[in-house]
Amino acid sequence: MDFAYPPRVQALQSQVQRFMDDLILPSHRDWHRWADAGVYPLDVIEPLKRQAREAGLWNLFLPGLKEGEPGTRLSNLEYAPLAEIMGRVPWASEVFNCSAPDTGNIELLHLFATPEQRAQWLEPLMEGAIRSCFAMSEPDVASSDPTNLGTRIARDGDSYVLNGRKWFITGAAHPSCRLAIVMGISDASPDAPAHRRHSMLLVPMDAPGLEIVRNIPVMQHQAIEGHCELLFRDVRVPAANLLGSEGDGFAMAQARLGPGRVHHCMRTIGQCELALELMAERALERMAFGRHLSDFANVQDWIAMSRIEIDQARLLVLRAAWRMDVEGNAAARTDVSAIKLVAARLQTTVIDRAMQVFGAVGLTPDTPLAALWSWGRALRFLDGPDEVHLRTVARQELARSRATGARTCCSCSAGCRPTALATPCDASRPARRPRAAIGCGGARAKPCYFSSRAAGRQACGLAAQTVCLGESTPTPDVKELQRMTPLDAFGARRRQLLTGSGAIALGGLLGTPALWAQTGAVTYEPERGQSGKDVIWIPTPDTLVNRMLRMAQVTPKDYVIDLGSGDGKIVIAAAREGARGLGIEYNPDMVELSRRRAQQAKVADRARFEKADIFESDFSQATVITMYLLPHLNLRLRHRILALKPGTRVVSHEFRMGRWRRTKAPRSGMPRCTCGWCRPTRAATGSSAFRSKAARAPCACRSRSASSTSPAKRCSRTSRHCRATASCWASACRST
Ligand SMILES: Cc1cc2nc3c(=O)[nH]c(=O)nc-3n(C[C@H](O)[C@H](O)[C@H](O)COP(=O)(O)OP(=O)(O)OC[C@H]3O[C@@H](n4cnc5c(N)ncnc54)[C@H](O)[C@@H]3O)c2cc1C
């Protein structure tokens, strides 16, 4: 892991820093003079904007810029240190066309706008010619739960009519604000699904019926750009002003909030750095009771804790940004929630300490501290209150725990070794899955429950075999997968969305899985590269399907479960060979498609498909597992694979199972891969072709380990020969 920023980012850091020092800070006093007089300081901002653009410091926040669009095409990770520098002066981001809420709105329009909408709104926004606001929150409902919204959007001929009241709408009082993106309910019928009722309209700020009721002061401070209350009374806009499709509003709001939240956090880190610098300077110069404040231990603690906490938060922010770049906004959702909470709390904590060190002056406008603290306090609400983000993090953690199963170990008579977390085996405790069911090597008389991973390694082990069809050089499919950025995938999906098919599938991508439930497009055809819950979809070539099944030596006795079954090819092919199969797939469109194809292939009785999350569903009945996922997902599945029945074969296309050694070498035409392993149990010498092959050629240590509960011993044979030896399975287990 390299913590250094790449040279291009370092150069931009210096450039932005110089711009801040040479041009922004000298204008700071002027900006405040105008703002305090109640006039938006356009005269200060506009010349600086021109200079920033000429210097190439423009639209730094948008990774997915297209050819010809103005900006730098930095990734979120690359943008983070620049946003941190800009954040030190709250109004500076506007100079670089990087300020909220425009950044979020630009992202939204970039993803979903039609060509006409792009020309009318997106292009002027990217040029910095206009500004915009985003109107979701309402006075009459708890806006942390947007399913509540009261604003109504009704279709009337070629128009939509909008009625409702919004508040805290940032930027609405900006003199250049021309556009409000308004979220409201377009399907108010009681049986409409909660996440499919919302739509978004592009509403010109001068639309008849739109009134700015007031600019609401926040913490006694009236922001010059406004946090406004807006009234929409029979506001009529052309139907072409609908963003995306009707019902997509909720999912699009999720898409918008991800990057916007990260940008706030990046700027927060900068503001905390500023507060820490001020605190340290003040502590060094101010004297009380004959000593500098910096000599008092409590002040040193505040400084030290602030340093540590800022660095912690920065790392968290950078990781979230990196994850958004690498895995997409939906995958980074929990990370974004975590940093949103951490950054907002950090801001009030650090600035509070600084204010304390400053004494009473810290509460006045003579320092930036009071204003920054107030913003930090507001941050704990805007873009979602802390409590909502905590729920998001908790839900993910609990889901993870559910998916991986319990890890508490019992020190039962079956011989499992208790770990530090061990809980004594209790007969009264409900058994989740008797350990005997996955085989204790025949050496254990009684089942043990809830064995720990450590215990599993040492005693219970596992009888599954893993085969990987991985390739050392990526196949064209994988190259494509690696090349496709989340935004590309998103774009592909958006095209579908705008043409009406698969409209709801967007929800999964945006982290609102409930939306996936609404489909039923009979004509659904998947699109290569479309996003799924955890991976994008790339069709598996028929030749590969056959190879995978051959490698797993599927027979009619087998029960093949394909994890992330996509269009169902593998399961249908297995069913054609007489086996039973189950495809687990998150996208309901894909599930329906697979079922239809199974019917067409006349194997629907043997090929079933289930709409489920592979991390939550039960695939313990499988005798063969197939998967084409991603390395980190394979790793997440290892615990589940450890609990499979003895002799279950696992075939993973392309990606390894971490450091597990393979038990099955790829055949001719297939490149080498190293993953796969086997535990030496009697149970593992059953009927499958792999096992019988292992049984035919046991290595010297196999019989010893089969009855032994002692840690595995090194085997002198090569791993290829000793698939069934203690050294094989022990080393495989060690890497879990
Ligand atoms: C300075 C500022 C700028 C803003 N800018 C905008 C803007 O530009 N556009 C816009 O649409 N909105 C904006 N907002 C509004 C902001 O998004 C909302 O305030 C926020 O979503 C919370 O909604 P609410 O105020 O209705 O609180 P409520 O939804 O009424 O929540 C109140 C409290 O209930 C608790 N709570 C809520 N949900 C849960 C839960 N799941 N678990 C536990 N506790 C919970 C929390 O403690 C929460 O603080 C802004 C707000 C501020 C302060």
Tab-separated table of C-alpha atoms in Angstrom, residues 107-359:
chain	number	residue	atom	x	y	z
A	107	GLU	CA	-23.169	14.235	-11.158
A	108	LEU	CA	-26.882	13.552	-11.317
A	109	LEU	CA	-27.395	15.286	-14.654
A	110	HIS	CA	-24.259	13.692	-16.006
A	111	LEU	CA	-25.743	10.306	-15.315
A	112	PHE	CA	-29.382	10.784	-16.156
A	113	ALA	CA	-30.007	13.881	-18.285
A	114	THR	CA	-31.325	13.604	-21.827
A	115	PRO	CA	-29.332	15.401	-24.554
A	116	GLU	CA	-31.751	18.345	-24.357
A	117	GLN	CA	-31.457	18.515	-20.566
A	118	ARG	CA	-27.697	18.365	-20.844
A	119	ALA	CA	-27.647	21.253	-23.255
A	120	GLN	CA	-30.053	23.352	-21.185
A	121	TRP	CA	-28.721	22.661	-17.690
A	122	LEU	CA	-25.666	20.483	-17.470
A	123	GLU	CA	-23.437	22.362	-19.859
A	124	PRO	CA	-24.016	25.810	-18.279
A	125	LEU	CA	-23.432	24.248	-14.862
A	126	MET	CA	-20.166	22.707	-15.978
A	127	GLU	CA	-19.157	26.003	-17.507
A	128	GLY	CA	-19.925	27.752	-14.212
A	129	ALA	CA	-22.396	30.024	-15.964
A	130	ILE	CA	-25.300	29.140	-13.669
A	131	ARG	CA	-25.812	27.575	-10.277
A	132	SER	CA	-28.443	25.179	-8.954
A	133	CYS	CA	-30.061	23.754	-5.831
A	134	PHE	CA	-31.465	20.402	-4.806
A	135	ALA	CA	-34.852	20.381	-3.100
A	136	MET	CA	-35.801	17.319	-1.133
A	137	SER	CA	-36.335	18.208	2.560
A	138	GLU	CA	-39.731	19.372	3.712
A	139	PRO	CA	-41.001	21.048	6.870
A	140	ASP	CA	-43.983	18.769	7.354
A	141	VAL	CA	-42.289	15.379	7.229
A	142	ALA	CA	-39.188	13.746	8.692
A	143	SER	CA	-36.874	14.245	5.752
A	144	SER	CA	-34.294	11.750	6.935
A	145	ASP	CA	-36.800	9.267	5.550
A	146	PRO	CA	-37.560	10.545	2.047
A	147	THR	CA	-40.285	7.949	1.536
A	148	ASN	CA	-42.339	10.429	3.568
A	149	LEU	CA	-42.272	13.327	1.137
A	150	GLY	CA	-45.446	15.370	0.750
A	151	THR	CA	-44.630	17.252	-2.455
A	152	ARG	CA	-46.755	15.991	-5.335
A	153	ILE	CA	-45.780	15.713	-8.981
A	154	ALA	CA	-48.758	15.111	-11.276
A	155	ARG	CA	-48.737	14.526	-15.027
A	156	ASP	CA	-51.106	16.784	-16.898
A	157	GLY	CA	-50.930	16.378	-20.674
A	158	ASP	CA	-47.516	17.515	-21.838
A	159	SER	CA	-46.629	18.977	-18.446
A	160	TYR	CA	-45.989	18.064	-14.871
A	161	VAL	CA	-47.602	20.084	-12.119
A	162	LEU	CA	-45.764	20.452	-8.847
A	163	ASN	CA	-47.220	21.320	-5.441
A	164	GLY	CA	-45.375	21.301	-2.139
A	165	ARG	CA	-43.115	23.076	0.306
A	166	LYS	CA	-39.381	22.493	0.727
A	167	TRP	CA	-36.913	23.938	3.173
A	168	PHE	CA	-33.220	24.259	3.967
A	169	ILE	CA	-32.573	24.331	0.229
A	170	THR	CA	-28.939	25.345	-0.013
A	171	GLY	CA	-27.971	27.675	-2.808
A	172	ALA	CA	-31.503	28.784	-3.696
A	173	ALA	CA	-30.681	32.419	-2.823
A	174	HIS	CA	-27.541	32.518	-4.980
A	175	PRO	CA	-28.027	35.200	-7.648
A	176	SER	CA	-26.891	32.737	-10.350
A	177	CYS	CA	-29.186	29.937	-9.196
A	178	ARG	CA	-31.322	29.047	-12.216
A	179	LEU	CA	-32.303	25.460	-11.567
A	180	ALA	CA	-33.952	23.513	-8.749
A	181	ILE	CA	-33.889	19.743	-8.961
A	182	VAL	CA	-37.031	18.896	-7.049
A	183	MET	CA	-37.897	15.509	-5.656
A	184	GLY	CA	-41.529	14.652	-5.054
A	185	ILE	CA	-44.078	11.884	-5.119
A	186	SER	CA	-45.360	11.025	-8.579
A	187	ASP	CA	-47.213	7.867	-7.613
A	188	ALA	CA	-49.246	8.476	-4.485
A	189	SER	CA	-51.372	5.328	-4.749
A	190	PRO	CA	-51.340	3.442	-1.449
A	191	ASP	CA	-50.103	0.203	-2.999
A	192	ALA	CA	-47.183	1.848	-4.828
A	193	PRO	CA	-43.853	0.428	-3.641
A	194	ALA	CA	-42.195	2.805	-1.193
A	195	HIS	CA	-39.069	3.332	-3.303
A	196	ARG	CA	-40.825	3.650	-6.645
A	197	ARG	CA	-43.086	6.560	-5.840
A	198	HIS	CA	-40.601	9.383	-6.323
A	199	SER	CA	-39.593	11.370	-9.353
A	200	MET	CA	-37.323	14.340	-9.981
A	201	LEU	CA	-38.209	17.413	-11.961
A	202	LEU	CA	-35.917	20.074	-13.371
A	203	VAL	CA	-37.608	23.315	-12.360
A	204	PRO	CA	-36.359	26.721	-13.529
A	205	MET	CA	-36.083	29.064	-10.563
A	206	ASP	CA	-38.213	31.600	-12.390
A	207	ALA	CA	-41.068	29.158	-13.004
A	208	PRO	CA	-44.436	30.758	-12.169
A	209	GLY	CA	-45.683	29.505	-8.803
A	210	LEU	CA	-42.185	28.988	-7.330
A	211	GLU	CA	-41.628	31.316	-4.403
A	212	ILE	CA	-38.603	31.703	-2.136
A	213	VAL	CA	-40.395	32.184	1.156
A	214	ARG	CA	-37.343	32.952	3.290
A	215	ASN	CA	-33.664	32.298	3.794
A	216	ILE	CA	-33.515	30.332	7.047
A	217	PRO	CA	-30.720	31.324	9.435
A	218	VAL	CA	-28.726	28.333	10.682
A	219	MET	CA	-27.214	28.696	14.153
A	220	GLN	CA	-28.033	32.421	14.038
A	221	HIS	CA	-26.107	32.740	10.818
A	222	GLN	CA	-27.700	33.704	7.541
A	223	ALA	CA	-25.810	32.065	4.689
A	224	ILE	CA	-25.497	34.414	1.748
A	225	GLU	CA	-26.193	31.600	-0.751
A	226	GLY	CA	-29.229	30.654	1.325
A	227	HIS	CA	-30.745	27.643	3.034
A	228	CYS	CA	-34.172	28.576	1.787
A	229	GLU	CA	-37.761	27.643	2.249
A	230	LEU	CA	-39.382	27.220	-1.176
A	231	LEU	CA	-43.057	27.051	-1.973
A	232	PHE	CA	-44.249	25.329	-5.145
A	233	ARG	CA	-47.817	26.249	-5.930
A	234	ASP	CA	-49.129	24.683	-9.155
A	235	VAL	CA	-45.712	25.001	-10.735
A	236	ARG	CA	-46.007	23.690	-14.284
A	237	VAL	CA	-43.006	22.431	-16.265
A	238	PRO	CA	-42.841	20.585	-19.602
A	239	ALA	CA	-42.910	16.771	-19.347
A	240	ALA	CA	-39.425	16.833	-20.891
A	241	ASN	CA	-38.193	18.280	-17.573
A	242	LEU	CA	-38.575	14.913	-15.883
A	243	LEU	CA	-35.134	13.588	-14.938
A	244	GLY	CA	-34.800	9.851	-15.613
A	245	SER	CA	-38.098	8.003	-15.554
A	246	GLU	CA	-41.095	8.334	-13.295
A	247	GLY	CA	-40.412	6.359	-10.138
A	248	ASP	CA	-36.606	6.640	-10.361
A	249	GLY	CA	-36.368	9.603	-8.001
A	250	PHE	CA	-35.450	7.693	-4.880
A	251	ALA	CA	-32.706	5.716	-6.542
A	252	MET	CA	-31.306	8.798	-8.236
A	253	ALA	CA	-31.214	10.646	-4.908
A	254	GLN	CA	-29.090	7.837	-3.509
A	255	ALA	CA	-26.733	8.153	-6.475
A	256	ARG	CA	-26.445	11.881	-5.952
A	257	LEU	CA	-25.712	11.758	-2.275
A	258	GLY	CA	-22.735	9.378	-2.398
A	259	PRO	CA	-20.105	11.626	-3.999
A	260	GLY	CA	-21.585	14.789	-2.455
A	261	ARG	CA	-21.149	13.388	1.029
A	262	VAL	CA	-17.546	12.474	0.353
A	263	HIS	CA	-16.827	15.981	-0.910
A	264	HIS	CA	-18.234	17.480	2.298
A	265	CYS	CA	-16.020	15.166	4.298
A	266	MET	CA	-12.924	16.079	2.314
A	267	ARG	CA	-13.542	19.762	2.915
A	268	THR	CA	-14.196	19.049	6.585
A	269	ILE	CA	-10.750	17.523	6.954
A	270	GLY	CA	-9.280	20.784	5.623
A	271	GLN	CA	-11.299	22.837	8.081
A	272	CYS	CA	-10.198	20.640	10.963
A	273	GLU	CA	-6.571	21.018	9.890
A	274	LEU	CA	-7.034	24.775	9.919
A	275	ALA	CA	-8.567	24.667	13.401
A	276	LEU	CA	-5.702	22.520	14.663
A	277	GLU	CA	-3.114	24.914	13.253
A	278	LEU	CA	-4.868	27.851	14.868
A	279	MET	CA	-5.164	25.985	18.157
A	280	ALA	CA	-1.445	25.119	18.222
A	281	GLU	CA	-0.398	28.672	17.291
A	282	ARG	CA	-2.616	30.181	19.951
A	283	ALA	CA	-1.385	27.691	22.557
A	284	LEU	CA	2.222	28.620	21.774
A	285	GLU	CA	1.719	32.364	22.067
A	286	ARG	CA	-0.909	32.751	24.817
A	287	MET	CA	0.205	32.743	28.448
A	288	ALA	CA	-1.788	31.989	31.591
A	289	PHE	CA	-0.488	31.577	35.133
A	290	GLY	CA	3.026	32.279	33.948
A	291	ARG	CA	3.100	29.521	31.354
A	292	HIS	CA	2.225	29.154	27.731
A	293	LEU	CA	-1.051	27.332	27.173
A	294	SER	CA	0.946	24.762	25.231
A	295	ASP	CA	2.680	23.820	28.472
A	296	PHE	CA	-0.551	22.605	30.043
A	297	ALA	CA	-1.049	18.879	29.680
A	298	ASN	CA	-4.738	19.166	28.843
A	299	VAL	CA	-4.009	21.508	25.932
A	300	GLN	CA	-1.330	19.123	24.700
A	301	ASP	CA	-3.865	16.315	24.891
A	302	TRP	CA	-6.341	18.327	22.821
A	303	ILE	CA	-3.700	19.007	20.214
A	304	ALA	CA	-2.517	15.426	20.131
A	305	MET	CA	-6.001	13.961	19.988
A	306	SER	CA	-6.954	16.365	17.226
A	307	ARG	CA	-3.927	15.337	15.177
A	308	ILE	CA	-4.704	11.651	15.649
A	309	GLU	CA	-8.403	11.966	14.962
A	310	ILE	CA	-7.921	14.084	11.840
A	311	ASP	CA	-5.464	11.557	10.442
A	312	GLN	CA	-7.833	8.710	11.243
A	313	ALA	CA	-10.701	10.477	9.533
A	314	ARG	CA	-8.597	11.346	6.492
A	315	LEU	CA	-7.636	7.723	6.012
A	316	LEU	CA	-11.267	6.718	6.259
A	317	VAL	CA	-12.266	9.376	3.747
A	318	LEU	CA	-9.546	8.313	1.327
A	319	ARG	CA	-10.577	4.699	1.617
A	320	ALA	CA	-14.191	5.581	0.873
A	321	ALA	CA	-13.071	7.646	-2.125
A	322	TRP	CA	-10.890	4.797	-3.338
A	323	ARG	CA	-13.728	2.363	-2.946
A	324	MET	CA	-16.049	4.579	-4.937
A	325	ASP	CA	-13.463	4.684	-7.690
A	326	VAL	CA	-12.749	0.984	-7.698
A	327	GLU	CA	-16.018	-0.645	-6.741
A	328	GLY	CA	-18.600	2.013	-7.455
A	329	ASN	CA	-20.758	4.271	-5.355
A	330	ALA	CA	-23.160	1.559	-4.298
A	331	ALA	CA	-20.408	-0.680	-2.943
A	332	ALA	CA	-18.952	2.234	-0.993
A	333	ARG	CA	-22.256	3.152	0.585
A	334	THR	CA	-21.372	2.028	4.091
A	335	ASP	CA	-17.940	3.622	3.915
A	336	VAL	CA	-19.581	6.869	2.881
A	337	SER	CA	-22.021	6.665	5.779
A	338	ALA	CA	-19.131	6.000	8.151
A	339	ILE	CA	-17.115	9.000	7.031
A	340	LYS	CA	-20.123	11.275	6.893
A	341	LEU	CA	-20.635	10.580	10.569
A	342	VAL	CA	-16.971	10.647	11.549
A	343	ALA	CA	-16.185	13.851	9.664
A	344	ALA	CA	-19.144	15.818	11.003
A	345	ARG	CA	-18.391	14.815	14.583
A	346	LEU	CA	-14.704	15.458	14.095
A	347	GLN	CA	-15.408	18.980	12.937
A	348	THR	CA	-17.324	20.000	16.045
A	349	THR	CA	-14.906	18.144	18.325
A	350	VAL	CA	-11.688	19.639	16.989
A	351	ILE	CA	-13.111	23.114	16.541
A	352	ASP	CA	-14.609	23.045	20.000
A	353	ARG	CA	-11.159	22.341	21.433
A	354	ALA	CA	-9.686	25.152	19.367
A	355	MET	CA	-12.371	27.560	20.569
A	356	GLN	CA	-11.613	26.578	24.142
A	357	VAL	CA	-7.935	27.323	23.651
A	358	PHE	CA	-8.778	30.677	22.067
A	359	GLY	CA	-10.997	31.724	24.950
